[in-house]
Amino acid sequence: MAVAGLYRRSLPSPPAIEFASPQGKEIFHEALKDGTMEGFFHLIAHFQTQAEPAFCALASLSVVLNALSIDPGRPWKGPWRWFDESMLECCESLEKVKSEGMTFAKVACAGACAGAAVHALRANASTLEKFREDLAKCCSSEREHLIVSYTRKTFKQTGSGHFSPIGGYHKGRDLALILDVARFKYPPHWVPITMLWEAINSIDPTTGNWRGYMVVTKPERPPSVLYTLSCKDEIWRSISKYLIVDVPKLLKSAEITNVQEAVSVVLGLLPGKPEKVTSFVKWIAEVKRADAAPTNGSNEADLALNAKVKVMGELRNTGLYKVVFDWASVSRIGCECSLPSISGDDLPSAVRNACCQGAAVLCGMQFQSSACCKKTSVTTSVSTRINSSGTETLVVSGNVETMEGVHNNVDVVVPTTRCCSAGSVPSDIESCLPLHPSTADLLTILLFALPSETWKSIRNAEVQKELSSAAASENLPRSLKAEVENLQEQLYLVHSWCAETGEGDSSQSGAAASASTLISGVKEQPKPVQ
């Protein structure tokens, strides 16, 4: 029996011109000759329809991230790494996005979390001329793309707030090509630039805030391999504000006579318990089939773990780590094994947690929380092995069964490094157990991520000089330096998002303004998006 429903909408024309119409094709050919359709081919090769009515922002990001060939760094289905909406929940849960949509700032945050450089501008921080300039630049390049947040009502379309990437620009006719990710509703279409700016330069009635646009590019430096902030975790809203706004004031007012006292001032008042600051470790365990053969002569899990081990080793060789390690020991904060451990009684839960991250992927299913293990049995003891690159790794083997009843023998491979403070004597190092990142590691990387101006707040010139030198990122090894720089930008992004939601300080330092991931505009309240 037939069931009534909606199949597409008639595109209001004018003002829009359907891309596939004779006039739309003519505009395309003219723009192609002018060189303002360069980004179109990469975008159209990855163009997709949003999977849910409220997933326009996630679909737009997926299209752009894939067009830029940004590697998610984790599997999508089977062995394949690829972006779709399900891979972009670092800033908001998919269930919440499904029911409420996403705010402008969280879209920018999600793009940054995925490894892109995002320069987001609200309409009140830009102009029609600036927008036209950014649009022309993006459409003339294969290396940067533009996503717009706009109201459909300007174009006489049904609905209100929407996100879509821009696929091209016709300079002579002053038209932009909107690649509407709601393809079930409207096809791609050309619109006048002045009208598009009018649609962007509008206030969302549910938030009282401006819409805007964002330029998304692929960073020149490599993405973080181990440390990345989770915008979805509420603790980071207070931590980012504390580190950027409050810490300089604390250091300025405190009587500090040595480096240890300065570290104690910063870490002693960190929001939440220091040992709970674990949420920015990026996929610490690599999950693979126990019988998986190396690909192209190497094992990708090993290569990923080697990069993480290298960063951990470099961090623990710094003088700042020694100071933090000693402070954590005196403060009786678990500096060794306070992250979820893989030993003894914790073994089954560790494998279960790893299953929640990876078993569904191994079974060829899309990752969902409902795909976690129904049953986990540990078949072997914890062991260490030397991987294909000569690096020591910790291996936990187990049998997992998903909710769908699919069984898999998996190896959970954990990056390890010797858990000793910097400067330990050889005999001590030999007795140390191989562990994955500790609380001391996490607190140290946070200190490195602080703006360089932070330590200038210390009134004691000698301590100020010593800490500025110890925490400087310029002389760090390349891989650790990249981690610190990525973390610095993410810290400012989370702080910017906090300020926009009214939960942080709206002021930003010069370092924040120089970050490649930046949101410019006024404060924003959480909103439902159609």
Short mmCIF file of C-alpha atoms in Angstrom, two decimals:
data_model
loop_
_atom_site.label_atom_id
_atom_site.label_comp_id
_atom_site.label_asym_id
_atom_site.label_seq_id
_atom_site.Cartn_x
_atom_site.Cartn_y
_atom_site.Cartn_z
CA MET A 1 0.00 0.00 0.00
CA ALA A 2 1.33 3.41 -0.95
CA VAL A 3 2.35 5.71 1.89
CA ALA A 4 2.23 9.47 1.43
CA GLY A 5 5.47 11.36 1.95
CA LEU A 6 7.67 14.17 0.67
CA TYR A 7 9.94 13.75 -2.34
CA ARG A 8 12.12 16.83 -2.81
CA ARG A 9 10.96 20.41 -2.94
CA SER A 10 10.61 22.69 -5.92
CA LEU A 11 13.62 25.01 -5.88
CA PRO A 12 12.37 28.62 -5.76
CA SER A 13 13.83 30.14 -8.93
CA PRO A 14 14.44 32.99 -8.93
CA PRO A 15 16.39 33.76 -6.84
CA ALA A 16 18.24 30.41 -7.12
CA ILE A 17 19.34 28.79 -10.37
CA GLU A 18 19.48 24.99 -10.39
CA PHE A 19 23.00 23.74 -11.13
CA ALA A 20 21.81 21.08 -13.60
CA SER A 21 19.57 23.46 -15.56
CA PRO A 22 20.70 24.82 -18.97
CA GLN A 23 21.41 28.20 -17.37
CA GLY A 24 23.20 26.54 -14.46
CA LYS A 25 25.43 24.61 -16.85
CA GLU A 26 26.23 27.79 -18.78
CA ILE A 27 27.25 29.55 -15.57
CA PHE A 28 29.42 26.57 -14.62
CA HIS A 29 31.29 26.60 -17.95
CA GLU A 30 31.93 30.35 -17.70
CA ALA A 31 33.17 30.10 -14.11
CA LEU A 32 35.35 27.12 -15.03
CA LYS A 33 37.12 29.21 -17.66
CA ASP A 34 37.64 31.99 -15.13
CA GLY A 35 39.42 29.60 -12.72
CA THR A 36 36.93 29.99 -9.88
CA MET A 37 35.76 26.35 -9.86
CA GLU A 38 39.08 24.79 -8.81
CA GLY A 39 37.76 23.42 -5.53
CA PHE A 40 34.58 22.08 -7.11
CA PHE A 41 36.00 18.81 -8.41
CA HIS A 42 37.39 17.67 -5.06
CA LEU A 43 34.16 18.65 -3.32
CA ILE A 44 31.88 16.97 -5.84
CA ALA A 45 33.98 13.80 -5.68
CA HIS A 46 33.11 13.57 -1.97
CA PHE A 47 29.69 15.22 -2.00
CA GLN A 48 27.14 13.43 0.16
CA THR A 49 23.59 13.72 1.42
CA GLN A 50 23.20 14.40 5.12
CA ALA A 51 22.09 11.22 6.91
CA GLU A 52 19.68 13.00 9.27
CA PRO A 53 17.56 16.17 8.93
CA ALA A 54 19.75 17.91 11.54
CA PHE A 55 23.11 16.62 10.26
CA CYS A 56 23.74 19.42 7.73
CA ALA A 57 26.80 20.67 9.63
CA LEU A 58 28.32 17.20 10.03
CA ALA A 59 27.70 16.33 6.38
CA SER A 60 29.26 19.62 5.24
CA LEU A 61 32.34 18.91 7.35
CA SER A 62 32.60 15.34 6.05
CA VAL A 63 32.56 16.55 2.45
CA VAL A 64 35.22 19.19 3.09
CA LEU A 65 37.50 17.02 5.24
CA ASN A 66 37.51 14.26 2.63
CA ALA A 67 38.02 16.79 -0.16
CA LEU A 68 41.14 18.01 1.69
CA SER A 69 42.39 14.40 2.10
CA ILE A 70 42.63 14.76 5.87
CA ASP A 71 43.26 11.39 7.53
CA PRO A 72 40.91 10.71 10.48
CA GLY A 73 43.62 8.59 12.06
CA ARG A 74 41.16 5.84 13.00
CA PRO A 75 39.09 3.32 11.05
CA TRP A 76 35.63 4.06 9.68
CA LYS A 77 34.54 0.60 8.47
CA GLY A 78 36.73 -2.46 8.12
CA PRO A 79 40.32 -1.23 7.69
CA TRP A 80 39.29 1.99 5.92
CA ARG A 81 39.86 5.44 7.37
CA TRP A 82 37.28 7.87 6.05
CA PHE A 83 35.12 10.71 7.34
CA ASP A 84 31.38 10.50 7.59
CA GLU A 85 29.01 12.04 10.11
CA SER A 86 29.57 9.23 12.63
CA MET A 87 33.27 10.18 12.90
CA LEU A 88 32.57 13.76 14.01
CA GLU A 89 31.16 13.51 17.52
CA CYS A 90 34.16 14.93 19.39
CA CYS A 91 32.33 18.18 20.18
CA GLU A 92 28.77 16.93 20.54
CA SER A 93 27.13 13.52 20.79
CA LEU A 94 25.45 12.31 17.62
CA GLU A 95 22.21 11.79 19.51
CA LYS A 96 22.18 15.40 20.63
CA VAL A 97 23.01 16.65 17.15
CA LYS A 98 20.24 14.47 15.75
CA SER A 99 17.68 16.15 17.99
CA GLU A 100 19.08 19.68 18.29
CA GLY A 101 21.62 20.25 15.54
CA MET A 102 24.93 22.06 16.18
CA THR A 103 25.98 25.56 17.06
CA PHE A 104 28.26 27.50 14.73
CA ALA A 105 31.14 27.36 17.21
CA LYS A 106 30.84 23.61 17.76
CA VAL A 107 30.96 23.02 14.01
CA ALA A 108 34.28 24.88 13.92
CA CYS A 109 35.40 22.91 16.96
CA ALA A 110 34.50 19.60 15.30
CA GLY A 111 36.50 20.54 12.22
CA ALA A 112 39.54 21.36 14.33
CA CYS A 113 39.17 18.16 16.35
CA ALA A 114 39.14 16.25 13.06
CA GLY A 115 42.52 17.69 12.11
CA ALA A 116 41.60 20.70 9.97
CA ALA A 117 42.59 24.34 10.40
CA VAL A 118 39.35 26.29 10.72
CA HIS A 119 39.07 30.06 10.49
CA ALA A 120 35.48 30.85 11.42
CA LEU A 121 34.00 34.33 11.06
CA ARG A 122 30.64 35.47 12.26
CA ALA A 123 28.91 37.97 10.01
CA ASN A 124 29.38 40.80 12.51
CA ALA A 125 33.16 40.21 12.33
CA SER A 126 33.25 40.39 8.52
CA THR A 127 31.77 42.37 5.60
CA LEU A 128 30.28 41.63 2.19
CA GLU A 129 33.59 42.62 0.57
CA LYS A 130 35.59 40.41 2.91
CA PHE A 131 33.22 37.50 2.36
CA ARG A 132 33.44 37.90 -1.42
CA GLU A 133 37.23 37.99 -1.17
CA ASP A 134 37.37 34.82 0.97
CA LEU A 135 34.88 33.10 -1.32
CA ALA A 136 36.83 33.91 -4.48
CA LYS A 137 40.08 32.76 -2.84
CA CYS A 138 38.62 29.42 -1.73
CA CYS A 139 36.93 28.71 -5.05
CA SER A 140 40.20 29.41 -6.90
CA SER A 141 42.08 26.87 -4.79
CA GLU A 142 42.06 23.11 -4.26
CA ARG A 143 43.52 23.50 -0.77
CA GLU A 144 40.85 25.46 1.08
CA HIS A 145 37.07 25.29 1.14
CA LEU A 146 34.29 27.42 2.54
CA ILE A 147 31.26 26.34 4.61
CA VAL A 148 28.41 28.79 5.16
CA SER A 149 25.83 29.01 7.94
CA TYR A 150 22.77 30.80 6.60
CA THR A 151 19.00 31.12 6.69
CA ARG A 152 17.03 29.51 3.87
CA LYS A 153 14.28 32.10 4.14
CA THR A 154 16.33 34.63 2.17
CA PHE A 155 16.03 32.32 -0.85
CA LYS A 156 12.32 31.61 -0.26
CA GLN A 157 13.19 28.03 0.70
CA THR A 158 11.45 26.08 3.45
CA GLY A 159 13.23 25.74 6.76
CA SER A 160 15.54 28.19 8.50
CA GLY A 161 19.13 27.60 9.70
CA HIS A 162 21.35 25.48 7.45
CA PHE A 163 25.02 24.61 6.72
CA SER A 164 26.46 23.74 3.30
CA PRO A 165 29.80 23.97 1.48
CA ILE A 166 30.32 26.40 -1.39
CA GLY A 167 31.32 24.69 -4.62
CA GLY A 168 32.16 27.58 -6.93
CA TYR A 169 32.02 31.28 -7.78
CA HIS A 170 31.14 33.19 -10.94
CA LYS A 171 32.88 36.54 -10.69
CA GLY A 172 31.18 38.23 -13.65
CA ARG A 173 27.63 37.36 -12.55
CA ASP A 174 28.54 37.52 -8.85
CA LEU A 175 27.03 34.11 -8.11
CA ALA A 176 28.00 31.35 -5.64
CA LEU A 177 27.26 27.65 -6.01
CA ILE A 178 25.72 26.14 -2.87
CA LEU A 179 26.31 22.39 -2.68
CA ASP A 180 23.24 21.76 -0.54
CA VAL A 181 23.90 18.65 1.56
CA ALA A 182 20.13 18.25 2.04
CA ARG A 183 19.91 16.75 -1.46
CA PHE A 184 16.66 15.05 -0.55
CA LYS A 185 15.22 18.57 -0.37
CA TYR A 186 16.99 20.85 -2.86
CA PRO A 187 19.63 20.23 -5.57
CA PRO A 188 22.86 22.24 -5.81
CA HIS A 189 22.06 25.78 -6.94
CA TRP A 190 23.57 29.13 -7.82
CA VAL A 191 22.59 32.19 -5.76
CA PRO A 192 23.54 35.89 -5.90
CA ILE A 193 26.42 36.78 -3.59
CA THR A 194 24.57 39.75 -2.14
CA MET A 195 21.63 37.52 -1.19
CA LEU A 196 23.93 34.84 0.22
CA TRP A 197 25.61 37.46 2.39
CA GLU A 198 22.18 38.65 3.49
CA ALA A 199 21.34 35.06 4.48
CA ILE A 200 24.62 34.78 6.41
CA ASN A 201 24.44 38.26 7.89
CA SER A 202 21.43 37.39 9.98
CA ILE A 203 20.66 36.61 13.59
CA ASP A 204 19.38 33.22 14.61
CA PRO A 205 16.17 33.93 16.54
CA THR A 206 16.73 30.95 18.86
CA THR A 207 20.11 32.25 20.07
CA GLY A 208 20.15 35.96 19.34
CA ASN A 209 23.54 35.41 17.70
CA TRP A 210 24.96 35.97 14.23
CA ARG A 211 25.45 33.29 11.64
CA GLY A 212 28.70 33.17 9.69
CA TYR A 213 31.09 31.22 7.51
CA MET A 214 34.31 29.25 7.94
CA VAL A 215 37.37 28.68 5.78
CA VAL A 216 38.66 25.13 6.22
CA THR A 217 42.18 24.12 5.20
CA LYS A 218 44.62 21.26 5.73
CA PRO A 219 47.33 22.26 8.24
CA GLU A 220 50.91 22.16 7.07
CA ARG A 221 52.12 20.48 10.22
CA PRO A 222 51.07 16.91 11.08
CA PRO A 223 47.97 16.33 13.23
CA SER A 224 48.30 15.36 16.87
CA VAL A 225 48.88 11.68 17.44
CA LEU A 226 48.36 11.49 21.19
CA TYR A 227 47.05 14.66 22.81
CA THR A 228 43.85 16.34 21.66
CA LEU A 229 41.21 18.21 23.66
CA SER A 230 37.65 16.97 23.76
CA CYS A 231 35.26 19.88 23.33
CA LYS A 232 32.45 17.56 24.35
CA ASP A 233 33.89 17.10 27.83
CA GLU A 234 32.54 19.81 30.14
CA ILE A 235 35.66 19.79 32.33
CA TRP A 236 37.64 21.38 29.49
CA ARG A 237 35.40 24.43 29.46
CA SER A 238 36.58 25.31 32.98
CA ILE A 239 40.14 24.05 32.47
CA SER A 240 40.69 26.13 29.32
CA LYS A 241 39.39 29.26 31.00
CA TYR A 242 41.53 28.55 34.07
CA LEU A 243 44.73 28.01 32.07
CA ILE A 244 44.33 31.00 29.77
CA VAL A 245 42.67 33.59 32.03
CA ASP A 246 43.19 32.65 35.67
CA VAL A 247 46.72 31.22 35.79
CA PRO A 248 48.53 34.48 34.85
CA LYS A 249 46.64 36.28 37.62
CA LEU A 250 47.52 33.58 40.15
CA LEU A 251 51.20 33.64 39.25
CA LYS A 252 51.30 37.42 39.46
CA SER A 253 49.76 37.54 42.92
CA ALA A 254 51.67 34.61 44.45
CA GLU A 255 55.00 34.83 46.27
CA ILE A 256 57.06 32.40 44.19
CA THR A 257 60.69 31.66 44.97
CA ASN A 258 61.37 28.58 42.81
CA VAL A 259 60.08 26.58 39.86
CA GLN A 260 58.48 23.93 42.05
CA GLU A 261 56.32 26.55 43.76
CA ALA A 262 55.20 27.95 40.39
CA VAL A 263 54.18 24.50 39.18
CA SER A 264 52.36 23.88 42.45
CA VAL A 265 50.39 27.14 42.04
CA VAL A 266 49.28 26.20 38.52
CA LEU A 267 48.48 22.53 39.05
CA GLY A 268 47.26 22.73 42.63
CA LEU A 269 44.17 24.73 41.66
CA LEU A 270 43.44 22.98 38.36
CA PRO A 271 39.65 22.48 38.06
CA GLY A 272 38.71 18.92 38.90
CA LYS A 273 41.13 16.38 40.28
CA PRO A 274 44.48 16.41 38.41
CA GLU A 275 44.49 12.62 38.14
CA LYS A 276 41.18 12.81 36.26
CA VAL A 277 42.61 14.94 33.46
CA THR A 278 42.68 12.04 31.02
CA SER A 279 40.13 12.90 28.36
CA PHE A 280 42.52 14.38 25.83
CA VAL A 281 44.50 11.20 25.19
CA LYS A 282 43.72 10.27 21.63
CA TRP A 283 42.80 6.63 21.04
CA ILE A 284 45.51 5.33 23.31
CA ALA A 285 44.87 1.70 22.42
CA GLU A 286 45.07 0.36 18.88
CA VAL A 287 42.71 -2.56 18.29
CA LYS A 288 43.35 -5.10 15.56
CA ARG A 289 42.45 -8.64 14.63
CA ALA A 290 44.74 -11.14 16.27
CA ASP A 291 45.39 -12.81 12.89
CA ALA A 292 45.73 -9.57 10.90
CA ALA A 293 48.64 -9.64 8.50
CA PRO A 294 50.87 -6.56 8.07
CA THR A 295 49.89 -4.36 5.12
CA ASN A 296 52.55 -3.37 2.57
CA GLY A 297 55.26 -4.84 4.74
CA SER A 298 54.34 -2.91 7.87
CA ASN A 299 51.65 -2.89 10.51
CA GLU A 300 49.71 0.38 10.68
CA ALA A 301 48.85 -0.20 14.33
CA ASP A 302 52.57 -0.52 15.08
CA LEU A 303 53.36 2.64 13.13
CA ALA A 304 50.69 4.60 15.01
CA LEU A 305 51.93 3.27 18.33
CA ASN A 306 55.53 4.08 17.47
CA ALA A 307 54.54 7.71 16.95
CA LYS A 308 52.78 7.79 20.33
CA VAL A 309 55.70 6.11 22.09
CA LYS A 310 58.09 8.62 20.53
CA VAL A 311 56.06 11.57 21.82
CA MET A 312 55.80 10.06 25.32
CA GLY A 313 59.54 9.38 25.42
CA GLU A 314 60.40 12.90 24.31
CA LEU A 315 58.05 14.39 26.89
CA ARG A 316 59.56 12.36 29.72
CA ASN A 317 63.03 13.48 28.76
CA THR A 318 62.21 17.13 29.43
CA GLY A 319 63.20 18.92 32.60
CA LEU A 320 59.63 20.12 33.05
CA TYR A 321 58.42 16.51 33.32
CA LYS A 322 60.86 15.91 36.18
CA VAL A 323 59.42 18.90 38.08
CA VAL A 324 55.83 17.75 37.52
CA PHE A 325 56.67 14.14 38.40
CA ASP A 326 58.23 15.22 41.68
CA TRP A 327 55.29 17.54 42.48
CA ALA A 328 52.77 14.78 41.76
CA SER A 329 54.71 12.37 43.97
CA VAL A 330 54.85 14.81 46.90
CA SER A 331 51.17 15.70 46.39
CA ARG A 332 50.33 11.99 46.39
CA ILE A 333 48.71 12.21 43.01
CA GLY A 334 48.99 9.02 41.02
CA CYS A 335 51.82 9.95 38.68
CA GLU A 336 52.38 6.45 37.40
CA CYS A 337 49.30 4.42 36.64
CA SER A 338 46.32 6.67 37.15
CA LEU A 339 45.03 6.29 33.64
CA PRO A 340 42.93 3.16 32.98
CA SER A 341 45.56 0.48 33.42
CA ILE A 342 45.95 -2.81 31.66
CA SER A 343 47.08 -5.12 34.40
CA GLY A 344 45.71 -7.56 36.92
CA ASP A 345 42.03 -7.18 37.74
CA ASP A 346 41.63 -4.34 35.23
CA LEU A 347 42.39 -6.59 32.26
CA PRO A 348 38.80 -7.59 31.37
CA SER A 349 37.52 -4.02 31.64
CA ALA A 350 40.45 -2.75 29.59
CA VAL A 351 39.67 -5.16 26.78
CA ARG A 352 35.97 -4.29 27.06
CA ASN A 353 36.75 -0.58 26.76
CA ALA A 354 38.99 -1.21 23.80
CA CYS A 355 36.19 -3.25 22.26
CA CYS A 356 33.87 -0.27 22.56
CA GLN A 357 36.37 1.69 20.50
CA GLY A 358 37.30 -0.90 17.96
CA ALA A 359 35.40 -4.19 17.88
CA ALA A 360 32.54 -2.78 15.82
CA VAL A 361 35.07 -1.47 13.33
CA LEU A 362 36.77 -4.84 13.15
CA CYS A 363 33.41 -6.45 12.43
CA GLY A 364 32.86 -4.09 9.52
CA MET A 365 30.11 -2.16 11.29
CA GLN A 366 29.72 1.56 11.79
CA PHE A 367 30.90 2.61 15.24
CA GLN A 368 28.06 3.06 17.69
CA SER A 369 27.93 2.89 21.46
CA SER A 370 25.42 0.04 21.13
CA ALA A 371 28.06 -2.04 19.39
CA CYS A 372 30.10 -2.48 22.57
CA CYS A 373 31.03 -5.90 23.77
CA LYS A 374 28.31 -8.08 25.18
CA LYS A 375 30.90 -10.56 26.38
CA THR A 376 34.64 -10.35 26.89
CA SER A 377 36.99 -13.15 27.79
CA VAL A 378 40.73 -12.77 28.24
CA THR A 379 42.58 -15.62 26.63
CA THR A 380 46.16 -14.73 27.46
CA SER A 381 48.11 -12.75 29.98
CA VAL A 382 49.46 -9.28 29.38
CA SER A 383 52.69 -9.46 27.42
CA THR A 384 55.18 -7.14 25.88
CA ARG A 385 56.71 -7.56 22.48
CA ILE A 386 59.06 -5.75 20.14
CA ASN A 387 57.11 -4.59 17.11
CA SER A 388 58.21 -4.38 13.49
CA SER A 389 60.04 -1.10 14.12
CA GLY A 390 61.90 -2.29 17.18
CA THR A 391 59.69 -0.49 19.70
CA GLU A 392 58.34 -2.18 22.80
CA THR A 393 54.55 -2.43 23.02
CA LEU A 394 52.12 -3.95 25.49
CA VAL A 395 49.71 -6.53 24.03
CA VAL A 396 46.47 -7.76 25.57
CA SER A 397 44.74 -10.57 23.70
CA GLY A 398 41.08 -11.40 24.15
CA ASN A 399 37.89 -12.75 22.60
CA VAL A 400 35.05 -10.27 22.22
CA GLU A 401 31.42 -10.73 21.27
CA THR A 402 29.40 -7.76 20.05
CA MET A 403 25.72 -7.13 20.72
CA GLU A 404 25.07 -8.58 17.28
CA GLY A 405 26.66 -11.86 18.36
CA VAL A 406 29.77 -11.53 16.19
CA HIS A 407 32.93 -13.02 17.71
CA ASN A 408 36.45 -11.72 17.16
CA ASN A 409 39.84 -12.59 18.58
CA VAL A 410 41.54 -9.24 19.01
CA ASP A 411 44.84 -7.83 20.18
CA VAL A 412 44.67 -4.58 22.10
CA VAL A 413 48.05 -2.96 21.55
CA VAL A 414 49.08 -0.21 23.97
CA PRO A 415 51.99 2.22 23.54
CA THR A 416 54.41 1.97 26.41
CA THR A 417 57.38 3.76 27.82
CA ARG A 418 59.33 3.23 31.03
CA CYS A 419 57.57 4.94 33.93
CA CYS A 420 60.49 6.79 35.49
CA SER A 421 61.19 10.41 36.23
CA ALA A 422 63.69 12.29 34.12
CA GLY A 423 67.24 11.84 35.33
CA SER A 424 66.70 8.40 36.85
CA VAL A 425 69.78 6.24 37.18
CA PRO A 426 70.05 3.16 34.93
CA SER A 427 69.30 0.73 37.75
CA ASP A 428 66.03 2.53 38.49
CA ILE A 429 65.07 2.57 34.83
CA GLU A 430 65.55 -1.19 34.53
CA SER A 431 63.18 -1.80 37.44
CA CYS A 432 60.43 0.45 36.04
CA LEU A 433 57.40 -1.12 34.46
CA PRO A 434 56.37 -0.22 30.90
CA LEU A 435 53.24 1.92 31.14
CA HIS A 436 51.07 4.06 28.93
CA PRO A 437 50.63 7.82 29.66
CA SER A 438 50.49 8.79 33.31
CA THR A 439 48.96 11.76 35.10
CA ALA A 440 52.42 13.36 35.21
CA ASP A 441 52.59 13.13 31.40
CA LEU A 442 49.24 14.81 30.98
CA LEU A 443 49.94 17.62 33.44
CA THR A 444 53.32 18.26 31.83
CA ILE A 445 51.90 18.59 28.33
CA LEU A 446 49.30 21.03 29.69
CA LEU A 447 52.08 23.23 31.08
CA PHE A 448 53.83 23.16 27.71
CA ALA A 449 50.54 24.21 26.08
CA LEU A 450 50.27 27.37 28.17
CA PRO A 451 50.90 30.65 26.30
CA SER A 452 54.54 31.72 26.54
CA GLU A 453 53.44 35.00 28.14
CA THR A 454 52.03 33.08 31.11
CA TRP A 455 55.35 32.74 32.89
CA LYS A 456 56.10 36.46 32.49
CA SER A 457 53.46 37.04 35.16
CA ILE A 458 55.89 35.68 37.79
CA ARG A 459 57.44 38.59 39.66
CA ASN A 460 60.63 36.71 40.58
CA ALA A 461 62.83 37.38 37.52
CA GLU A 462 65.05 34.34 38.06
CA VAL A 463 62.13 31.89 38.33
CA GLN A 464 60.41 33.59 35.40
CA LYS A 465 63.48 33.10 33.21
CA GLU A 466 63.97 29.48 34.29
CA LEU A 467 60.36 28.47 33.63
CA SER A 468 60.14 30.38 30.36
CA SER A 469 63.14 28.39 29.16
CA ALA A 470 61.91 25.03 30.52
CA ALA A 471 58.43 25.43 29.00
CA ALA A 472 59.52 26.90 25.65
CA SER A 473 58.36 24.80 22.69
CA GLU A 474 60.97 26.17 20.25
CA ASN A 475 63.68 23.74 21.31
CA LEU A 476 61.50 20.66 21.67
CA PRO A 477 61.93 17.68 19.33
CA ARG A 478 59.83 17.98 16.18
CA SER A 479 57.10 15.45 17.05
CA LEU A 480 56.62 16.74 20.60
CA LYS A 481 56.64 20.35 19.37
CA ALA A 482 53.85 19.53 16.90
CA GLU A 483 51.80 17.99 19.73
CA VAL A 484 52.28 21.09 21.88
CA GLU A 485 51.37 23.50 19.07
CA ASN A 486 48.25 21.52 18.18
CA LEU A 487 47.22 21.42 21.82
CA GLN A 488 47.75 25.18 22.18
CA GLU A 489 45.39 25.88 19.30
CA GLN A 490 42.79 23.46 20.61
CA LEU A 491 43.02 25.04 24.04
CA TYR A 492 42.20 28.44 22.56
CA LEU A 493 39.40 26.97 20.49
CA VAL A 494 37.75 25.46 23.56
CA HIS A 495 38.24 28.74 25.43
CA SER A 496 36.71 30.65 22.53
CA TRP A 497 33.74 28.30 22.54
CA CYS A 498 33.42 28.77 26.32
CA ALA A 499 33.38 32.52 25.87
CA GLU A 500 30.68 32.27 23.21
CA THR A 501 28.45 30.20 25.46
CA GLY A 502 28.86 32.73 28.25
CA GLU A 503 30.81 30.24 30.37
CA GLY A 504 34.22 31.79 29.91
CA ASP A 505 35.98 35.11 29.54
CA SER A 506 35.42 36.72 26.14
CA SER A 507 38.85 38.34 26.07
CA GLN A 508 41.56 36.77 23.95
CA SER A 509 45.30 37.31 24.01
CA GLY A 510 47.53 37.96 21.04
CA ALA A 511 48.50 34.30 20.99
CA ALA A 512 44.88 33.33 20.57
CA ALA A 513 44.46 35.73 17.69
CA SER A 514 47.45 34.19 15.92
CA ALA A 515 46.14 30.64 16.17
CA SER A 516 45.14 29.11 12.85
CA THR A 517 41.99 27.75 14.44
CA LEU A 518 39.95 30.76 15.48
CA ILE A 519 36.37 31.85 15.94
CA SER A 520 35.61 35.55 15.59
CA GLY A 521 32.29 36.97 16.70
CA VAL A 522 29.93 37.48 19.62
CA LYS A 523 28.75 35.16 22.35
CA GLU A 524 26.45 32.28 21.55
CA GLN A 525 24.00 30.20 23.53
CA PRO A 526 23.38 26.51 22.75
CA LYS A 527 20.71 26.25 20.11
CA PRO A 528 18.50 23.79 18.30
CA VAL A 529 19.19 23.81 14.56
CA GLN A 530 16.70 22.62 12.00
#
